Amino acid sequence: MSLAQTTSSGLPSSQAHLGELVEIFASVQGEGPLAGVPTQFVRVAGCPLRCRYCDTVSSYRSPREVPIRDGFARPTETLFNPVPAERVPDLFLGKRSWLALTGGDPLGQPQFCREILDRFQSLGKKTLLETAAYDPLALETLLPHLDVLSMDYKLVSTLLPYGAYSSPGSLGELHSSHLRCVEKAIQAKVGCIVKIVLTQTVTQEEVEQAFRNLHPFREGLTLVLQPVTPAHLERNKLDQIFLKQFWWKAMDHGFEIRVLPQIHKQMGWD
Ligand code: SF4
């Protein structure tokens, strides 16, 4: 192979990374400060967590086929797992759209994800990573290729007892990973969005502990309080009075805040 046959990561194409995907689709961003922005999503397979409200349970395992959708329901093309990073298409023409790597959780396949991010950055796209932020070392490899990190801070009452990090001991480890991810993103000057999904069963104590833990980083992040969209095992909406109490408490801590539901669900989009 000639040296000219390289990917944008500088890897010979024969060494380009393969990865397990669930789907690739064009839509608008449905969560957080970038809500409504045209975005291409690449959904990576696999996630070690198990959230009560998970709306992507099909992403826990890798499917054989990976549909590509251009914003309408019907797949325009199908890839097969494992997918070479270089085969991930650019569904938007022009340079003003975003690529969002989502899941599942992309941190389980960092080399593959790094190559996708690198490719899309060289196409002029902005890049966003959506993650549960459980692995700061994996995140570190992606930060140079990211414009924005959108990470979850998980509350114990929203996790099921059989996923990773669900026991009280390992939950401390998860929260310390969250904080190290925030710290690394701020140090790398990557935009940092921290999302807390609020359900009817979260306790005042655990939410306030989350605010206290994040407080030292408040100048470097935007905090999103997201009232849950009932899904999977979470059947109830959040009472508005609780949402307002948490919002005021977060303001007391001096966070830059957005209070936002998932707008794509409001519009009836997947
Ligand atoms: S981290 Fe995301 S993909 Fe994983 S279980 Fe929770 S909501 Fe589902």
PDB file of C-alpha atoms and ligand atoms in Angstrom:
ATOM      1  CA  MET A   1       0.000   0.000   0.000  1.00  0.00           C
ATOM      2  CA  SER A   2       1.295   3.441  -0.847  1.00  0.00           C
ATOM      3  CA  LEU A   3       1.685   5.977   1.929  1.00  0.00           C
ATOM      4  CA  ALA A   4      -0.773   8.187   0.060  1.00  0.00           C
ATOM      5  CA  GLN A   5      -3.565   5.746   0.926  1.00  0.00           C
ATOM      6  CA  THR A   6      -4.324   7.113   4.364  1.00  0.00           C
ATOM      7  CA  THR A   7      -7.388   8.212   6.263  1.00  0.00           C
ATOM      8  CA  SER A   8      -7.682  11.722   7.649  1.00  0.00           C
ATOM      9  CA  SER A   9      -6.463  10.287  10.980  1.00  0.00           C
ATOM     10  CA  GLY A  10      -3.204   9.507   9.225  1.00  0.00           C
ATOM     11  CA  LEU A  11      -3.916   5.782   9.565  1.00  0.00           C
ATOM     12  CA  PRO A  12      -3.371   3.573   6.538  1.00  0.00           C
ATOM     13  CA  SER A  13      -6.867   2.684   5.377  1.00  0.00           C
ATOM     14  CA  SER A  14      -6.165  -1.010   6.066  1.00  0.00           C
ATOM     15  CA  GLN A  15      -5.619  -0.071   9.725  1.00  0.00           C
ATOM     16  CA  ALA A  16      -8.655   2.176   9.960  1.00  0.00           C
ATOM     17  CA  HIS A  17     -10.736   1.238  12.954  1.00  0.00           C
ATOM     18  CA  LEU A  18     -13.795  -0.939  12.807  1.00  0.00           C
ATOM     19  CA  GLY A  19     -16.636  -0.314  15.205  1.00  0.00           C
ATOM     20  CA  GLU A  20     -20.062  -1.510  16.188  1.00  0.00           C
ATOM     21  CA  LEU A  21     -22.906   0.883  15.356  1.00  0.00           C
ATOM     22  CA  VAL A  22     -26.680   0.859  15.799  1.00  0.00           C
ATOM     23  CA  GLU A  23     -27.774   3.511  13.296  1.00  0.00           C
ATOM     24  CA  ILE A  24     -26.801   6.700  11.471  1.00  0.00           C
ATOM     25  CA  PHE A  25     -29.423   9.365  10.917  1.00  0.00           C
ATOM     26  CA  ALA A  26     -30.022  13.043  10.203  1.00  0.00           C
ATOM     27  CA  SER A  27     -32.298  14.983  12.522  1.00  0.00           C
ATOM     28  CA  VAL A  28     -32.189  18.005  14.794  1.00  0.00           C
ATOM     29  CA  GLN A  29     -30.555  18.013  18.194  1.00  0.00           C
ATOM     30  CA  GLY A  30     -33.247  17.192  20.730  1.00  0.00           C
ATOM     31  CA  GLU A  31     -31.556  18.057  24.010  1.00  0.00           C
ATOM     32  CA  GLY A  32     -29.671  20.833  25.725  1.00  0.00           C
ATOM     33  CA  PRO A  33     -28.438  24.251  24.557  1.00  0.00           C
ATOM     34  CA  LEU A  34     -28.071  23.078  20.922  1.00  0.00           C
ATOM     35  CA  ALA A  35     -31.706  21.901  20.713  1.00  0.00           C
ATOM     36  CA  GLY A  36     -33.107  22.424  17.220  1.00  0.00           C
ATOM     37  CA  VAL A  37     -29.729  22.502  15.452  1.00  0.00           C
ATOM     38  CA  PRO A  38     -29.482  20.249  12.351  1.00  0.00           C
ATOM     39  CA  THR A  39     -27.327  17.317  13.390  1.00  0.00           C
ATOM     40  CA  GLN A  40     -26.127  13.998  12.034  1.00  0.00           C
ATOM     41  CA  PHE A  41     -26.231  11.319  14.717  1.00  0.00           C
ATOM     42  CA  VAL A  42     -23.976   8.267  14.766  1.00  0.00           C
ATOM     43  CA  ARG A  43     -25.298   5.868  17.396  1.00  0.00           C
ATOM     44  CA  VAL A  44     -22.601   3.591  18.779  1.00  0.00           C
ATOM     45  CA  ALA A  45     -23.535   0.167  20.184  1.00  0.00           C
ATOM     46  CA  GLY A  46     -22.960  -0.865  23.791  1.00  0.00           C
ATOM     47  CA  CYS A  47     -23.398   0.792  27.172  1.00  0.00           C
ATOM     48  CA  PRO A  48     -22.311  -0.489  30.606  1.00  0.00           C
ATOM     49  CA  LEU A  49     -24.999   1.448  32.476  1.00  0.00           C
ATOM     50  CA  ARG A  50     -28.684   0.668  32.859  1.00  0.00           C
ATOM     51  CA  CYS A  51     -30.891   3.723  33.390  1.00  0.00           C
ATOM     52  CA  ARG A  52     -34.537   3.356  34.363  1.00  0.00           C
ATOM     53  CA  TYR A  53     -35.521   5.948  31.739  1.00  0.00           C
ATOM     54  CA  CYS A  54     -33.302   4.674  28.892  1.00  0.00           C
ATOM     55  CA  ASP A  55     -34.916   5.392  25.527  1.00  0.00           C
ATOM     56  CA  THR A  56     -32.296   3.494  23.523  1.00  0.00           C
ATOM     57  CA  VAL A  57     -32.358   0.002  25.056  1.00  0.00           C
ATOM     58  CA  SER A  58     -31.869  -1.420  21.567  1.00  0.00           C
ATOM     59  CA  SER A  59     -28.374   0.073  21.594  1.00  0.00           C
ATOM     60  CA  TYR A  60     -27.089  -2.229  24.365  1.00  0.00           C
ATOM     61  CA  ARG A  61     -26.243  -4.866  21.753  1.00  0.00           C
ATOM     62  CA  SER A  62     -24.715  -4.583  18.338  1.00  0.00           C
ATOM     63  CA  PRO A  63     -27.163  -5.361  15.508  1.00  0.00           C
ATOM     64  CA  ARG A  64     -26.100  -7.028  12.279  1.00  0.00           C
ATOM     65  CA  GLU A  65     -27.453  -4.213  10.097  1.00  0.00           C
ATOM     66  CA  VAL A  66     -26.868  -0.476  10.520  1.00  0.00           C
ATOM     67  CA  PRO A  67     -29.570   1.599   8.778  1.00  0.00           C
ATOM     68  CA  ILE A  68     -28.734   5.037   7.430  1.00  0.00           C
ATOM     69  CA  ARG A  69     -31.648   7.502   7.440  1.00  0.00           C
ATOM     70  CA  ASP A  70     -31.566  10.941   5.893  1.00  0.00           C
ATOM     71  CA  GLY A  71     -34.164  12.543   8.170  1.00  0.00           C
ATOM     72  CA  PHE A  72     -37.122  10.551   6.924  1.00  0.00           C
ATOM     73  CA  ALA A  73     -38.198   7.191   8.289  1.00  0.00           C
ATOM     74  CA  ARG A  74     -37.036   4.927   5.444  1.00  0.00           C
ATOM     75  CA  PRO A  75     -33.390   3.786   5.427  1.00  0.00           C
ATOM     76  CA  THR A  76     -31.541   5.062   2.365  1.00  0.00           C
ATOM     77  CA  GLU A  77     -28.743   2.545   2.771  1.00  0.00           C
ATOM     78  CA  THR A  78     -27.636  -0.242   5.104  1.00  0.00           C
ATOM     79  CA  LEU A  79     -24.163  -0.986   6.431  1.00  0.00           C
ATOM     80  CA  PHE A  80     -23.111  -4.168   8.238  1.00  0.00           C
ATOM     81  CA  ASN A  81     -21.274  -4.435  11.545  1.00  0.00           C
ATOM     82  CA  PRO A  82     -18.428  -4.043  12.166  1.00  0.00           C
ATOM     83  CA  VAL A  83     -18.331  -0.777  10.200  1.00  0.00           C
ATOM     84  CA  PRO A  84     -15.037   0.861   9.104  1.00  0.00           C
ATOM     85  CA  ALA A  85     -14.959   4.448  10.392  1.00  0.00           C
ATOM     86  CA  GLU A  86     -14.268   5.692   6.883  1.00  0.00           C
ATOM     87  CA  ARG A  87     -17.626   4.269   5.680  1.00  0.00           C
ATOM     88  CA  VAL A  88     -19.662   6.587   7.946  1.00  0.00           C
ATOM     89  CA  PRO A  89     -21.220   8.972   5.404  1.00  0.00           C
ATOM     90  CA  ASP A  90     -21.694  12.709   5.671  1.00  0.00           C
ATOM     91  CA  LEU A  91     -25.485  13.091   5.349  1.00  0.00           C
ATOM     92  CA  PHE A  92     -25.495  16.880   5.279  1.00  0.00           C
ATOM     93  CA  LEU A  93     -24.085  18.932   2.478  1.00  0.00           C
ATOM     94  CA  GLY A  94     -22.427  22.176   3.504  1.00  0.00           C
ATOM     95  CA  LYS A  95     -20.333  22.962   6.526  1.00  0.00           C
ATOM     96  CA  ARG A  96     -22.762  24.314   9.070  1.00  0.00           C
ATOM     97  CA  SER A  97     -24.157  21.132  10.551  1.00  0.00           C
ATOM     98  CA  TRP A  98     -23.065  19.116  13.558  1.00  0.00           C
ATOM     99  CA  LEU A  99     -21.987  15.546  14.040  1.00  0.00           C
ATOM    100  CA  ALA A 100     -23.172  13.982  17.308  1.00  0.00           C
ATOM    101  CA  LEU A 101     -21.648  10.715  18.464  1.00  0.00           C
ATOM    102  CA  THR A 102     -24.198   9.125  20.738  1.00  0.00           C
ATOM    103  CA  GLY A 103     -25.181   5.700  22.012  1.00  0.00           C
ATOM    104  CA  GLY A 104     -25.284   3.435  23.781  1.00  0.00           C
ATOM    105  CA  ASP A 105     -22.076   5.071  24.851  1.00  0.00           C
ATOM    106  CA  PRO A 106     -19.235   6.054  22.517  1.00  0.00           C
ATOM    107  CA  LEU A 107     -16.609   5.776  25.274  1.00  0.00           C
ATOM    108  CA  GLY A 108     -16.658   1.985  24.856  1.00  0.00           C
ATOM    109  CA  GLN A 109     -15.019   2.341  21.388  1.00  0.00           C
ATOM    110  CA  PRO A 110     -12.683   5.320  21.716  1.00  0.00           C
ATOM    111  CA  GLN A 111     -10.272   4.625  18.817  1.00  0.00           C
ATOM    112  CA  PHE A 112     -13.105   4.068  16.358  1.00  0.00           C
ATOM    113  CA  CYS A 113     -14.928   7.169  17.611  1.00  0.00           C
ATOM    114  CA  ARG A 114     -11.788   9.254  17.476  1.00  0.00           C
ATOM    115  CA  GLU A 115     -11.378   8.437  13.801  1.00  0.00           C
ATOM    116  CA  ILE A 116     -14.996   9.366  13.018  1.00  0.00           C
ATOM    117  CA  LEU A 117     -14.676  12.683  14.874  1.00  0.00           C
ATOM    118  CA  ASP A 118     -11.407  13.431  13.125  1.00  0.00           C
ATOM    119  CA  ARG A 119     -12.928  12.748   9.698  1.00  0.00           C
ATOM    120  CA  PHE A 120     -15.943  14.965  10.318  1.00  0.00           C
ATOM    121  CA  GLN A 121     -13.833  17.790  11.707  1.00  0.00           C
ATOM    122  CA  SER A 122     -11.769  17.720   8.544  1.00  0.00           C
ATOM    123  CA  LEU A 123     -15.048  17.997   6.580  1.00  0.00           C
ATOM    124  CA  GLY A 124     -15.753  21.257   8.430  1.00  0.00           C
ATOM    125  CA  LYS A 125     -18.366  19.851  10.825  1.00  0.00           C
ATOM    126  CA  LYS A 126     -18.719  20.743  14.469  1.00  0.00           C
ATOM    127  CA  THR A 127     -18.483  17.705  16.722  1.00  0.00           C
ATOM    128  CA  LEU A 128     -20.404  16.787  19.851  1.00  0.00           C
ATOM    129  CA  LEU A 129     -20.055  13.732  22.080  1.00  0.00           C
ATOM    130  CA  GLU A 130     -23.020  12.487  24.124  1.00  0.00           C
ATOM    131  CA  THR A 131     -21.882  10.210  26.924  1.00  0.00           C
ATOM    132  CA  ALA A 132     -22.510   8.993  30.449  1.00  0.00           C
ATOM    133  CA  ALA A 133     -18.917  10.073  31.199  1.00  0.00           C
ATOM    134  CA  TYR A 134     -17.839   6.913  33.021  1.00  0.00           C
ATOM    135  CA  ASP A 135     -14.306   6.656  31.579  1.00  0.00           C
ATOM    136  CA  PRO A 136     -12.101   9.786  31.786  1.00  0.00           C
ATOM    137  CA  LEU A 137      -9.165   8.087  30.025  1.00  0.00           C
ATOM    138  CA  ALA A 138     -11.290   7.143  27.018  1.00  0.00           C
ATOM    139  CA  LEU A 139     -12.681  10.674  26.964  1.00  0.00           C
ATOM    140  CA  GLU A 140      -9.171  12.110  26.990  1.00  0.00           C
ATOM    141  CA  THR A 141      -8.403  10.507  23.621  1.00  0.00           C
ATOM    142  CA  LEU A 142     -11.495  12.152  22.099  1.00  0.00           C
ATOM    143  CA  LEU A 143     -11.207  15.669  23.523  1.00  0.00           C
ATOM    144  CA  PRO A 144      -8.765  16.988  20.877  1.00  0.00           C
ATOM    145  CA  HIS A 145     -11.421  16.141  18.251  1.00  0.00           C
ATOM    146  CA  LEU A 146     -14.419  17.641  20.057  1.00  0.00           C
ATOM    147  CA  ASP A 147     -16.128  21.010  20.019  1.00  0.00           C
ATOM    148  CA  VAL A 148     -18.645  20.131  22.728  1.00  0.00           C
ATOM    149  CA  LEU A 149     -18.925  17.432  25.372  1.00  0.00           C
ATOM    150  CA  SER A 150     -22.509  16.735  26.447  1.00  0.00           C
ATOM    151  CA  MET A 151     -22.319  14.434  29.435  1.00  0.00           C
ATOM    152  CA  ASP A 152     -24.740  13.026  31.952  1.00  0.00           C
ATOM    153  CA  TYR A 153     -24.394  13.219  35.705  1.00  0.00           C
ATOM    154  CA  LYS A 154     -26.294  10.102  36.818  1.00  0.00           C
ATOM    155  CA  LEU A 155     -28.366  10.068  39.979  1.00  0.00           C
ATOM    156  CA  VAL A 156     -28.481   6.764  41.861  1.00  0.00           C
ATOM    157  CA  SER A 157     -32.266   6.587  41.942  1.00  0.00           C
ATOM    158  CA  THR A 158     -32.363   6.669  38.130  1.00  0.00           C
ATOM    159  CA  LEU A 159     -30.117   3.597  37.750  1.00  0.00           C
ATOM    160  CA  LEU A 160     -31.274  -0.009  37.735  1.00  0.00           C
ATOM    161  CA  PRO A 161     -29.545  -2.364  40.186  1.00  0.00           C
ATOM    162  CA  TYR A 162     -28.057  -4.691  37.554  1.00  0.00           C
ATOM    163  CA  GLY A 163     -25.969  -2.293  35.440  1.00  0.00           C
ATOM    164  CA  ALA A 164     -22.359  -1.289  36.066  1.00  0.00           C
ATOM    165  CA  TYR A 165     -21.956   1.390  38.771  1.00  0.00           C
ATOM    166  CA  SER A 166     -25.367   0.675  40.332  1.00  0.00           C
ATOM    167  CA  SER A 167     -24.147  -0.442  43.772  1.00  0.00           C
ATOM    168  CA  PRO A 168     -23.616   2.307  46.373  1.00  0.00           C
ATOM    169  CA  GLY A 169     -19.829   1.622  46.396  1.00  0.00           C
ATOM    170  CA  SER A 170     -19.352   1.862  42.650  1.00  0.00           C
ATOM    171  CA  LEU A 171     -21.634   4.879  42.385  1.00  0.00           C
ATOM    172  CA  GLY A 172     -18.977   6.970  44.145  1.00  0.00           C
ATOM    173  CA  GLU A 173     -16.553   5.780  41.471  1.00  0.00           C
ATOM    174  CA  LEU A 174     -19.001   6.830  38.721  1.00  0.00           C
ATOM    175  CA  HIS A 175     -19.448  10.289  40.224  1.00  0.00           C
ATOM    176  CA  SER A 176     -15.733  10.785  40.576  1.00  0.00           C
ATOM    177  CA  SER A 177     -15.383   9.769  36.879  1.00  0.00           C
ATOM    178  CA  HIS A 178     -18.042  12.350  35.992  1.00  0.00           C
ATOM    179  CA  LEU A 179     -16.085  15.065  37.773  1.00  0.00           C
ATOM    180  CA  ARG A 180     -12.785  14.054  36.174  1.00  0.00           C
ATOM    181  CA  CYS A 181     -14.477  14.203  32.757  1.00  0.00           C
ATOM    182  CA  VAL A 182     -15.757  17.722  33.495  1.00  0.00           C
ATOM    183  CA  GLU A 183     -12.312  18.780  34.644  1.00  0.00           C
ATOM    184  CA  LYS A 184     -10.588  17.349  31.556  1.00  0.00           C
ATOM    185  CA  ALA A 185     -13.076  18.988  29.169  1.00  0.00           C
ATOM    186  CA  ILE A 186     -12.619  22.374  30.825  1.00  0.00           C
ATOM    187  CA  GLN A 187      -8.829  22.015  30.778  1.00  0.00           C
ATOM    188  CA  ALA A 188      -9.007  21.104  27.070  1.00  0.00           C
ATOM    189  CA  LYS A 189     -11.216  24.176  26.449  1.00  0.00           C
ATOM    190  CA  VAL A 190     -13.988  21.972  25.050  1.00  0.00           C
ATOM    191  CA  GLY A 191     -17.510  23.273  25.617  1.00  0.00           C
ATOM    192  CA  CYS A 192     -18.979  21.340  28.531  1.00  0.00           C
ATOM    193  CA  ILE A 193     -22.673  20.591  29.006  1.00  0.00           C
ATOM    194  CA  VAL A 194     -23.664  18.551  32.056  1.00  0.00           C
ATOM    195  CA  LYS A 195     -27.160  17.092  31.964  1.00  0.00           C
ATOM    196  CA  ILE A 196     -29.053  15.822  34.982  1.00  0.00           C
ATOM    197  CA  VAL A 197     -32.211  13.881  34.183  1.00  0.00           C
ATOM    198  CA  LEU A 198     -34.784  14.470  36.908  1.00  0.00           C
ATOM    199  CA  THR A 199     -37.442  11.885  37.647  1.00  0.00           C
ATOM    200  CA  GLN A 200     -40.249  11.797  40.168  1.00  0.00           C
ATOM    201  CA  THR A 201     -38.222   9.457  42.405  1.00  0.00           C
ATOM    202  CA  VAL A 202     -34.986  11.460  42.673  1.00  0.00           C
ATOM    203  CA  THR A 203     -34.325  12.708  46.174  1.00  0.00           C
ATOM    204  CA  GLN A 204     -33.566  16.259  47.216  1.00  0.00           C
ATOM    205  CA  GLU A 205     -30.409  14.965  48.901  1.00  0.00           C
ATOM    206  CA  GLU A 206     -28.898  13.329  45.804  1.00  0.00           C
ATOM    207  CA  VAL A 207     -29.679  16.315  43.592  1.00  0.00           C
ATOM    208  CA  GLU A 208     -28.137  18.716  46.087  1.00  0.00           C
ATOM    209  CA  GLN A 209     -25.076  16.451  46.383  1.00  0.00           C
ATOM    210  CA  ALA A 210     -24.723  16.584  42.594  1.00  0.00           C
ATOM    211  CA  PHE A 211     -24.890  20.397  42.696  1.00  0.00           C
ATOM    212  CA  ARG A 212     -22.284  20.493  45.484  1.00  0.00           C
ATOM    213  CA  ASN A 213     -19.968  18.169  43.525  1.00  0.00           C
ATOM    214  CA  LEU A 214     -20.286  20.231  40.338  1.00  0.00           C
ATOM    215  CA  HIS A 215     -20.102  23.593  42.110  1.00  0.00           C
ATOM    216  CA  PRO A 216     -16.285  23.994  41.810  1.00  0.00           C
ATOM    217  CA  PHE A 217     -16.605  23.710  37.997  1.00  0.00           C
ATOM    218  CA  ARG A 218     -19.637  25.985  37.611  1.00  0.00           C
ATOM    219  CA  GLU A 219     -17.747  28.677  35.653  1.00  0.00           C
ATOM    220  CA  GLY A 220     -16.791  26.167  32.954  1.00  0.00           C
ATOM    221  CA  LEU A 221     -20.027  24.310  32.274  1.00  0.00           C
ATOM    222  CA  THR A 222     -23.656  24.722  31.324  1.00  0.00           C
ATOM    223  CA  LEU A 223     -25.980  22.713  33.547  1.00  0.00           C
ATOM    224  CA  VAL A 224     -29.057  21.220  31.873  1.00  0.00           C
ATOM    225  CA  LEU A 225     -31.933  20.139  34.092  1.00  0.00           C
ATOM    226  CA  GLN A 226     -33.967  17.754  31.961  1.00  0.00           C
ATOM    227  CA  PRO A 227     -37.364  16.587  33.233  1.00  0.00           C
ATOM    228  CA  VAL A 228     -37.621  12.934  32.263  1.00  0.00           C
ATOM    229  CA  THR A 229     -39.563  11.765  29.230  1.00  0.00           C
ATOM    230  CA  PRO A 230     -41.263   8.562  30.477  1.00  0.00           C
ATOM    231  CA  ALA A 231     -39.588   5.598  28.736  1.00  0.00           C
ATOM    232  CA  HIS A 232     -38.513   2.016  29.456  1.00  0.00           C
ATOM    233  CA  LEU A 233     -39.164   1.417  33.190  1.00  0.00           C
ATOM    234  CA  GLU A 234     -39.786   5.071  34.062  1.00  0.00           C
ATOM    235  CA  ARG A 235     -43.519   5.629  33.756  1.00  0.00           C
ATOM    236  CA  ASN A 236     -44.048   8.980  35.467  1.00  0.00           C
ATOM    237  CA  LYS A 237     -43.483  12.561  34.506  1.00  0.00           C
ATOM    238  CA  LEU A 238     -41.759  14.910  36.932  1.00  0.00           C
ATOM    239  CA  ASP A 239     -44.037  17.086  39.023  1.00  0.00           C
ATOM    240  CA  GLN A 240     -43.506  20.710  37.964  1.00  0.00           C
ATOM    241  CA  ILE A 241     -43.150  21.891  41.549  1.00  0.00           C
ATOM    242  CA  PHE A 242     -40.090  19.634  42.026  1.00  0.00           C
ATOM    243  CA  LEU A 243     -38.587  20.884  38.772  1.00  0.00           C
ATOM    244  CA  LYS A 244     -38.942  24.477  39.926  1.00  0.00           C
ATOM    245  CA  GLN A 245     -37.414  23.679  43.330  1.00  0.00           C
ATOM    246  CA  PHE A 246     -34.384  22.047  41.698  1.00  0.00           C
ATOM    247  CA  TRP A 247     -34.043  24.939  39.270  1.00  0.00           C
ATOM    248  CA  TRP A 248     -33.948  27.494  42.096  1.00  0.00           C
ATOM    249  CA  LYS A 249     -31.491  25.388  44.069  1.00  0.00           C
ATOM    250  CA  ALA A 250     -29.198  25.197  41.024  1.00  0.00           C
ATOM    251  CA  MET A 251     -29.433  28.981  40.639  1.00  0.00           C
ATOM    252  CA  ASP A 252     -28.318  29.327  44.277  1.00  0.00           C
ATOM    253  CA  HIS A 253     -25.136  27.500  43.310  1.00  0.00           C
ATOM    254  CA  GLY A 254     -24.446  30.005  40.524  1.00  0.00           C
ATOM    255  CA  PHE A 255     -24.711  27.584  37.594  1.00  0.00           C
ATOM    256  CA  GLU A 256     -25.388  28.685  34.022  1.00  0.00           C
ATOM    257  CA  ILE A 257     -28.640  26.729  33.578  1.00  0.00           C
ATOM    258  CA  ARG A 258     -30.993  25.487  30.904  1.00  0.00           C
ATOM    259  CA  VAL A 259     -34.249  23.815  31.931  1.00  0.00           C
ATOM    260  CA  LEU A 260     -35.259  21.797  28.884  1.00  0.00           C
ATOM    261  CA  PRO A 261     -37.233  18.661  28.026  1.00  0.00           C
ATOM    262  CA  GLN A 262     -36.278  16.469  25.051  1.00  0.00           C
ATOM    263  CA  ILE A 263     -37.774  18.550  22.240  1.00  0.00           C
ATOM    264  CA  HIS A 264     -37.698  15.750  19.639  1.00  0.00           C
ATOM    265  CA  LYS A 265     -40.018  13.719  21.872  1.00  0.00           C
ATOM    266  CA  GLN A 266     -42.332  16.733  22.176  1.00  0.00           C
ATOM    267  CA  MET A 267     -42.461  16.855  18.369  1.00  0.00           C
ATOM    268  CA  GLY A 268     -43.148  13.122  18.174  1.00  0.00           C
ATOM    269  CA  TRP A 269     -39.782  12.407  16.489  1.00  0.00           C
ATOM    270  CA  ASP A 270     -37.693   9.343  17.416  1.00  0.00           C
TER     271      ASP A 270
HETATM  272  S1  SF4 B   1     -26.321   5.755  29.752  1.00  0.00           S
HETATM  273 FE1  SF4 B   1     -27.719   6.229  28.053  1.00  0.00          FE
HETATM  274  S2  SF4 B   1     -27.703   4.391  26.733  1.00  0.00           S
HETATM  275 FE2  SF4 B   1     -26.790   3.811  28.704  1.00  0.00          FE
HETATM  276  S3  SF4 B   1     -28.529   2.955  29.860  1.00  0.00           S
HETATM  277 FE3  SF4 B   1     -28.364   5.138  30.405  1.00  0.00          FE
HETATM  278  S4  SF4 B   1     -29.752   6.235  28.989  1.00  0.00           S
HETATM  279 FE4  SF4 B   1     -29.406   4.132  28.144  1.00  0.00          FE
END
